[in-house]
Short mmCIF file of N, CA and C in Angstrom, two decimals:
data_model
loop_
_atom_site.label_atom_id
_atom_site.label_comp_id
_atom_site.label_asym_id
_atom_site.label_seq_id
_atom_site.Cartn_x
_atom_site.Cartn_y
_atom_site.Cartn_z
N UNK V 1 24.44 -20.78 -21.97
CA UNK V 1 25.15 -21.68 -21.08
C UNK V 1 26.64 -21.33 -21.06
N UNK V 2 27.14 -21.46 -20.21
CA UNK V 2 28.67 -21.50 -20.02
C UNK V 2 29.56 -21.97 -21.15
N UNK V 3 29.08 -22.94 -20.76
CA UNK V 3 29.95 -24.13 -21.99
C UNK V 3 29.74 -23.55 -24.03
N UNK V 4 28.70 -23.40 -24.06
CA UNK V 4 28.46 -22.84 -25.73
C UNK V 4 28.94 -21.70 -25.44
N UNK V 5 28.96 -20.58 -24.79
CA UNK V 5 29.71 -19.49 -24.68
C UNK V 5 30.86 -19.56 -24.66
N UNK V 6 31.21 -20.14 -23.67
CA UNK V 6 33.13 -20.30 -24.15
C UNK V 6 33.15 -21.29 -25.28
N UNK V 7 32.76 -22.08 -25.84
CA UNK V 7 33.07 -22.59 -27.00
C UNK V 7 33.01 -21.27 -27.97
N UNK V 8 31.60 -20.67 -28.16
CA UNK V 8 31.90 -19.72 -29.04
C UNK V 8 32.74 -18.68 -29.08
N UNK V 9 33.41 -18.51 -28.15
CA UNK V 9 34.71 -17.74 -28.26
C UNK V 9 36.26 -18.44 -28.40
N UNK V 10 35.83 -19.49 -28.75
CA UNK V 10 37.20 -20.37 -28.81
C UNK V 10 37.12 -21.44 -29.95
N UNK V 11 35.77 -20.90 -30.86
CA UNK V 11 35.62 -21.95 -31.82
C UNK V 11 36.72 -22.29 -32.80
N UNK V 12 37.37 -21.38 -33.24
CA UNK V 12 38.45 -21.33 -34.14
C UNK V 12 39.25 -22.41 -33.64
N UNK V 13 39.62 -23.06 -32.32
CA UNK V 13 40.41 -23.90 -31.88
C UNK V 13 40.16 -25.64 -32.20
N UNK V 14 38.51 -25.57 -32.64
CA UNK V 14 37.74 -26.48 -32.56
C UNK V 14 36.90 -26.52 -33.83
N UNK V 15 38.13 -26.60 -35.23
CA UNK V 15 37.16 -26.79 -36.68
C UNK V 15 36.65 -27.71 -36.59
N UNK V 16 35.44 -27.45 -37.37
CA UNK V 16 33.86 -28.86 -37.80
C UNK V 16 33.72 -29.23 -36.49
N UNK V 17 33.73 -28.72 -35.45
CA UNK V 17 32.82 -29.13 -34.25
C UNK V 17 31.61 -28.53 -33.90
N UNK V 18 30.97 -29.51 -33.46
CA UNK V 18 29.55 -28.99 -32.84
C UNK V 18 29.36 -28.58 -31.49
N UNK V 19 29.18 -27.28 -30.82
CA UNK V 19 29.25 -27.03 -29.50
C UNK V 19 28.54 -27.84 -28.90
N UNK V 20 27.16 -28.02 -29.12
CA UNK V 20 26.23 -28.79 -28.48
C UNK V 20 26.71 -30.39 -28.52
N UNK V 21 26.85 -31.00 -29.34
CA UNK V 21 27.16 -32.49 -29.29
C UNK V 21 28.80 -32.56 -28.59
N UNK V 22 29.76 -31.47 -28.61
CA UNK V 22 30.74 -31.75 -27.88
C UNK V 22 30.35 -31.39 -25.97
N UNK V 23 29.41 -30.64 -26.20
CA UNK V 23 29.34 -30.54 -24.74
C UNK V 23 28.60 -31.81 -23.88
N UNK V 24 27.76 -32.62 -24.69
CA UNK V 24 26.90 -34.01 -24.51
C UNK V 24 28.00 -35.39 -24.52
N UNK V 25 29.53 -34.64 -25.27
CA UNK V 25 30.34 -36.31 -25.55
C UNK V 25 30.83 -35.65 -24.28
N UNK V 26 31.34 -35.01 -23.81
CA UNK V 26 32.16 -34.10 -22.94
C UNK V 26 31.50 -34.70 -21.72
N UNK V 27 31.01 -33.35 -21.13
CA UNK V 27 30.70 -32.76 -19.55
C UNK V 27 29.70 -34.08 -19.34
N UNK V 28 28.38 -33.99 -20.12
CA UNK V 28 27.27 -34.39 -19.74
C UNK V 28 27.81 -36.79 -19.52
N UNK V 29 28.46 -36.81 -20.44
CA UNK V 29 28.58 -38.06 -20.98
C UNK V 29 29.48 -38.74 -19.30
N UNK V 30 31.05 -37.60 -19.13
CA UNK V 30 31.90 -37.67 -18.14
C UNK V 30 30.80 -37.68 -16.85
N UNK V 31 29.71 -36.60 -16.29
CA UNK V 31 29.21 -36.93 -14.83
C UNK V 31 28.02 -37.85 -15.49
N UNK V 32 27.51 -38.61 -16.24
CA UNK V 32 26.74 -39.35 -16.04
C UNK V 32 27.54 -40.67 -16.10
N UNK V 33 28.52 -40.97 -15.90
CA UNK V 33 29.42 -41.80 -15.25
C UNK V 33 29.79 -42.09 -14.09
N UNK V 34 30.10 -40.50 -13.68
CA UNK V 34 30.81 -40.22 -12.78
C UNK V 34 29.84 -40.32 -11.84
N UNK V 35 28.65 -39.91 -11.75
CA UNK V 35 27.14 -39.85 -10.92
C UNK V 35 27.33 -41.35 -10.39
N UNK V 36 27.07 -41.95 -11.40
CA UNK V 36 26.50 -43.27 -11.40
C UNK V 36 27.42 -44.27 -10.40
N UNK V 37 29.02 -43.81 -10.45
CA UNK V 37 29.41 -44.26 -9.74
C UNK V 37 29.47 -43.78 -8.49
N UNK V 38 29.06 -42.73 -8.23
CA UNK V 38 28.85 -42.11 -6.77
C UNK V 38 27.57 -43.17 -6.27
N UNK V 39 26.59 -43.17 -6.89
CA UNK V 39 25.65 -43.42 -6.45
C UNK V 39 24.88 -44.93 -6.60
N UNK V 40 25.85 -45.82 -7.24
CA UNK V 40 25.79 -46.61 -6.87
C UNK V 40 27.02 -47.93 -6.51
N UNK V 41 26.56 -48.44 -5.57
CA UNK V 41 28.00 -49.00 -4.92
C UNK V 41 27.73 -50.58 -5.38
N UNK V 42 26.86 -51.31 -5.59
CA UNK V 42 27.02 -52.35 -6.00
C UNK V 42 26.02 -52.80 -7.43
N UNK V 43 26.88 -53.01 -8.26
CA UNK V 43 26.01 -53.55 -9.77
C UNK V 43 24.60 -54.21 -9.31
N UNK V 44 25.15 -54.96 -7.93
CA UNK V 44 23.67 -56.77 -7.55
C UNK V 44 22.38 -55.93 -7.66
N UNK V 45 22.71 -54.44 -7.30
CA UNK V 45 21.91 -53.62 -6.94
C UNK V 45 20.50 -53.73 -7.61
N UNK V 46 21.01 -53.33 -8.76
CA UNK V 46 19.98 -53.54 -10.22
C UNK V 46 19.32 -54.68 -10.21
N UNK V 47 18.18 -54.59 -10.22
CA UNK V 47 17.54 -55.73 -10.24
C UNK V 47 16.84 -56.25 -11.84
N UNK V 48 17.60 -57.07 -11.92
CA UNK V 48 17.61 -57.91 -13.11
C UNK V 48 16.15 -58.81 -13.72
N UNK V 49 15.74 -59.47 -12.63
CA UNK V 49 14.67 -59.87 -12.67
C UNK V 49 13.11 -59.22 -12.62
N UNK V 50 13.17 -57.56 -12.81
CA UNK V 50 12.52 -56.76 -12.79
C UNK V 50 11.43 -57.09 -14.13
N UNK V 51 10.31 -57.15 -13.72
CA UNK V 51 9.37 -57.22 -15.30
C UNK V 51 9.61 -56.15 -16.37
N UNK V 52 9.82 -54.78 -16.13
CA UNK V 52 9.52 -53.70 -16.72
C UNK V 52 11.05 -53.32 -17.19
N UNK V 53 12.23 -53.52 -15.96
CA UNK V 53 13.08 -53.15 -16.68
C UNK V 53 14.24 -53.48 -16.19
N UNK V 54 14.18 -55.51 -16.15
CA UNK V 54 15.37 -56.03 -15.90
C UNK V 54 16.23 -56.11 -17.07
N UNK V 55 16.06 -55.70 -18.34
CA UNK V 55 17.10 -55.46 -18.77
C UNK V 55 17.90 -54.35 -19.24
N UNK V 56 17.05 -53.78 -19.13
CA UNK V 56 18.05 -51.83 -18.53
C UNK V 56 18.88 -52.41 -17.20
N UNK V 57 18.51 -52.82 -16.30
CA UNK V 57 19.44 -53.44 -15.26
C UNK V 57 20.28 -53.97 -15.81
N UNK V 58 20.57 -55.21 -16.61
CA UNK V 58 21.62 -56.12 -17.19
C UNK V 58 22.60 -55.18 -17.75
N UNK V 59 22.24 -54.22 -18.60
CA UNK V 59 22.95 -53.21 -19.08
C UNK V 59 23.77 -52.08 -18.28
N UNK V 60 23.04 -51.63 -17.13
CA UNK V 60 23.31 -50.60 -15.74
C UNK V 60 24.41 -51.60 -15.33
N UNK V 61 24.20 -53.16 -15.45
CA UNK V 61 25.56 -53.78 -14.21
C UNK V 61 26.69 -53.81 -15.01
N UNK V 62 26.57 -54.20 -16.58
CA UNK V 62 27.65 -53.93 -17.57
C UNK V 62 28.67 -52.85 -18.00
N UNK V 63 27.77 -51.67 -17.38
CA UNK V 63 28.06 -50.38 -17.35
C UNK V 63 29.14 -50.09 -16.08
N UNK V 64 28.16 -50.54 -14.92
CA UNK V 64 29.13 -50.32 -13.89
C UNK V 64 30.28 -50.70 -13.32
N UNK V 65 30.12 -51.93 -13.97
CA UNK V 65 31.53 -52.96 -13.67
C UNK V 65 32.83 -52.60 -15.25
N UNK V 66 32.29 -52.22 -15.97
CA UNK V 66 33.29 -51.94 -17.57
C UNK V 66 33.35 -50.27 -17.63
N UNK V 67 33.35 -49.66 -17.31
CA UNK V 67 32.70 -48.05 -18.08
C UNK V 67 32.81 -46.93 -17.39
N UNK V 68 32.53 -47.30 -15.72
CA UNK V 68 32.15 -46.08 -15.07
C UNK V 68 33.41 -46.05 -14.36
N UNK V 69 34.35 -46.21 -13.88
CA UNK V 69 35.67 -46.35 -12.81
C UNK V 69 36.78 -45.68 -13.42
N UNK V 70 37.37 -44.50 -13.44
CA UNK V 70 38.35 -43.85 -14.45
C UNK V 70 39.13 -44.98 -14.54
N UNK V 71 39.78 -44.77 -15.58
CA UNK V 71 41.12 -45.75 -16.68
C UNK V 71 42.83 -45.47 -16.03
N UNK V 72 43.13 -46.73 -15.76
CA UNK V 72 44.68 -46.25 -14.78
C UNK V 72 45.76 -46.05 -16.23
N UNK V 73 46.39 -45.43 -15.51
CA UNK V 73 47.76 -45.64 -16.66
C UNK V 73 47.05 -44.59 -17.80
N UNK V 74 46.62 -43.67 -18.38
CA UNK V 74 46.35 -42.66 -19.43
C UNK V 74 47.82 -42.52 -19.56
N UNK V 75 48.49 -41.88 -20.76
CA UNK V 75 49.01 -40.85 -21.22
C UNK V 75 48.84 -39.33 -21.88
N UNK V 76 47.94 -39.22 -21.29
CA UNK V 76 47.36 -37.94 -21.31
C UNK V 76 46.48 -37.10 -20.29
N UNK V 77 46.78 -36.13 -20.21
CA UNK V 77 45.54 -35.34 -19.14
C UNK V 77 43.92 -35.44 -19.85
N UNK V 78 43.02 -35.90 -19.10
CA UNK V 78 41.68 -36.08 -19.48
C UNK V 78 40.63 -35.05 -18.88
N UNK V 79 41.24 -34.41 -17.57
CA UNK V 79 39.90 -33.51 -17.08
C UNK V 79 40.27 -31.85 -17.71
N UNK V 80 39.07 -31.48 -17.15
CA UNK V 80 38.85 -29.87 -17.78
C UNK V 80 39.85 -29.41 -17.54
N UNK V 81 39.77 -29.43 -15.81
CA UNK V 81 40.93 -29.01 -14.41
C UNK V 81 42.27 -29.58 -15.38
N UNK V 82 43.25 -28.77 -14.73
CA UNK V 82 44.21 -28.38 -15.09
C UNK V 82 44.77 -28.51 -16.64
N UNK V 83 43.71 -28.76 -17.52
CA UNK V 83 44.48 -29.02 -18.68
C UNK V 83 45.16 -28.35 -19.54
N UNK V 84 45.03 -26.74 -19.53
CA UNK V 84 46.29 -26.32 -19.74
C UNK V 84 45.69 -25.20 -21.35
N UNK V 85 44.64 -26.00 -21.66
CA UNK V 85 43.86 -25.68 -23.13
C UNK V 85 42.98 -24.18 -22.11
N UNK V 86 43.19 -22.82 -23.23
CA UNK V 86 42.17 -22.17 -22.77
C UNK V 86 40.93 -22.37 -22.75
N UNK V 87 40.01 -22.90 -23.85
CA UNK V 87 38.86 -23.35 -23.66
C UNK V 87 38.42 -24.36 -22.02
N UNK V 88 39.33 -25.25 -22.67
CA UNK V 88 38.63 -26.22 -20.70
C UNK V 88 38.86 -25.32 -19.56
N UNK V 89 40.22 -24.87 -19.81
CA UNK V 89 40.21 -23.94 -17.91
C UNK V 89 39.29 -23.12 -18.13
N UNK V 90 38.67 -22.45 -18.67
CA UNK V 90 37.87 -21.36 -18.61
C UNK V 90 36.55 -21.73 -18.22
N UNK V 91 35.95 -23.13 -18.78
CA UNK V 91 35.07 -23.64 -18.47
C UNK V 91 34.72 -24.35 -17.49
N UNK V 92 35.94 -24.90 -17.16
CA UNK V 92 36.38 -25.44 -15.81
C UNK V 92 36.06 -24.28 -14.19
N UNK V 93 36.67 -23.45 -14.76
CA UNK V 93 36.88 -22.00 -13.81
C UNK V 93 35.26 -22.31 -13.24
N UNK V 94 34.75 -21.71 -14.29
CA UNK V 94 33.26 -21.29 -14.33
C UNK V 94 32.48 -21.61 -13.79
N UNK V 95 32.49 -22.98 -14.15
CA UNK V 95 31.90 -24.57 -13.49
C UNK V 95 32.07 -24.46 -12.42
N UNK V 96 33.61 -24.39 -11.56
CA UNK V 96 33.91 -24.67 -10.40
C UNK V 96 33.24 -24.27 -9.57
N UNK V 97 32.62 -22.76 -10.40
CA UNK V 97 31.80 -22.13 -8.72
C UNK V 97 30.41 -22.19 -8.13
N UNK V 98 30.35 -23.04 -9.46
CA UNK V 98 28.55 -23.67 -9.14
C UNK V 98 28.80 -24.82 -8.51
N UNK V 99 29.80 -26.10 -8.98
CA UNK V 99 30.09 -27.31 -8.26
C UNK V 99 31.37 -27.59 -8.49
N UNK V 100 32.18 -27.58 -7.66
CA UNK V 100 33.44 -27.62 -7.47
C UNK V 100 33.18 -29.51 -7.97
N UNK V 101 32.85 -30.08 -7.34
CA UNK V 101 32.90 -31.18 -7.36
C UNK V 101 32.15 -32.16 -8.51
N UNK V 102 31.58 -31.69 -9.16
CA UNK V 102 31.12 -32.15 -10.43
C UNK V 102 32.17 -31.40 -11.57
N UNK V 103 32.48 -30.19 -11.44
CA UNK V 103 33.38 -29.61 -12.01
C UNK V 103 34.88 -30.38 -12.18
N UNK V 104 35.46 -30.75 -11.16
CA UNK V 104 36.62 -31.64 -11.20
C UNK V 104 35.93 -32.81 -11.44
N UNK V 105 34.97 -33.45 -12.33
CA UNK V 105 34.95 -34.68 -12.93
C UNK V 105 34.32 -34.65 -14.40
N UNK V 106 34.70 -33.09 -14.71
CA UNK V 106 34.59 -33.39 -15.91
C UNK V 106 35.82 -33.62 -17.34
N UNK V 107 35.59 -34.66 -18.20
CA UNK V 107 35.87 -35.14 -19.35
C UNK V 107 36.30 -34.30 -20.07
N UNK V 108 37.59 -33.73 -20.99
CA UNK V 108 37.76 -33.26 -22.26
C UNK V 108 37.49 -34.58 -23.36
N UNK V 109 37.13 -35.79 -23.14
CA UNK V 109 37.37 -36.65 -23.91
C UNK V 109 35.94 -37.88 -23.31
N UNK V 110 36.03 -38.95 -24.35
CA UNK V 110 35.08 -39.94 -24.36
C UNK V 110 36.22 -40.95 -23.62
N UNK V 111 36.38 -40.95 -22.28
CA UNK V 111 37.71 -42.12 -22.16
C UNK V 111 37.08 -43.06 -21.23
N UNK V 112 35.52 -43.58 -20.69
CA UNK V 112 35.23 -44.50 -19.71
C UNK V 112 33.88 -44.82 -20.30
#
């Protein structure tokens, strides 16, 4: 994969880390946020009263209304894109040319 490849050439930057679990807090953690808010526009959505799995719903509306909407005001840069670290641009780069647009929403960090 992209991502464990450039990690493994940039591990030294990144003591006692795990490629795999940083790429799951990272990329995977940032668009399954980021998805979720593409794709869904209203919490009511979820249906709550579902037998099987109104309360995965209760949880999906908690999610969407607290969790999924980037954070105003950071003091810090949070995406891959432009951050300046060789590891993210490189991965960033990479990314970009499969999905530009999932690519600019990904996470160096756990911040939503």
């Amino acid at each position: 994969s992209i991502f464990l490849s450039e990690f493994a050439k940039h591990k030294d930057l990144f003591p006692g880390a795990n490629g795999e679990a940083m790429f799951v807090g990272t990329v995977l953690h940032s668009l399954d946020h980021t998805k979720m808010d593409w794709n869904l526009e209203d919490p009511l959505w979820l249906d709550v009263d579902d037998e099987d799995f109104g309360k995965m719903a209760e949880v999906g509306r908690v999610i969407k209304v607290g969790f999924v909407s980037d954070v105003p005001g950071l003091y810090f840069h949070k995406r891959f894109k432009g951050s300046g670290h060789p590891f993210y641009e490189s991965v960033y780069h990479k990314a970009a040319k499969i999905n530009k647009r999932l690519a600019d929403n990904m996470d160096t960090c756990i911040i939503k």
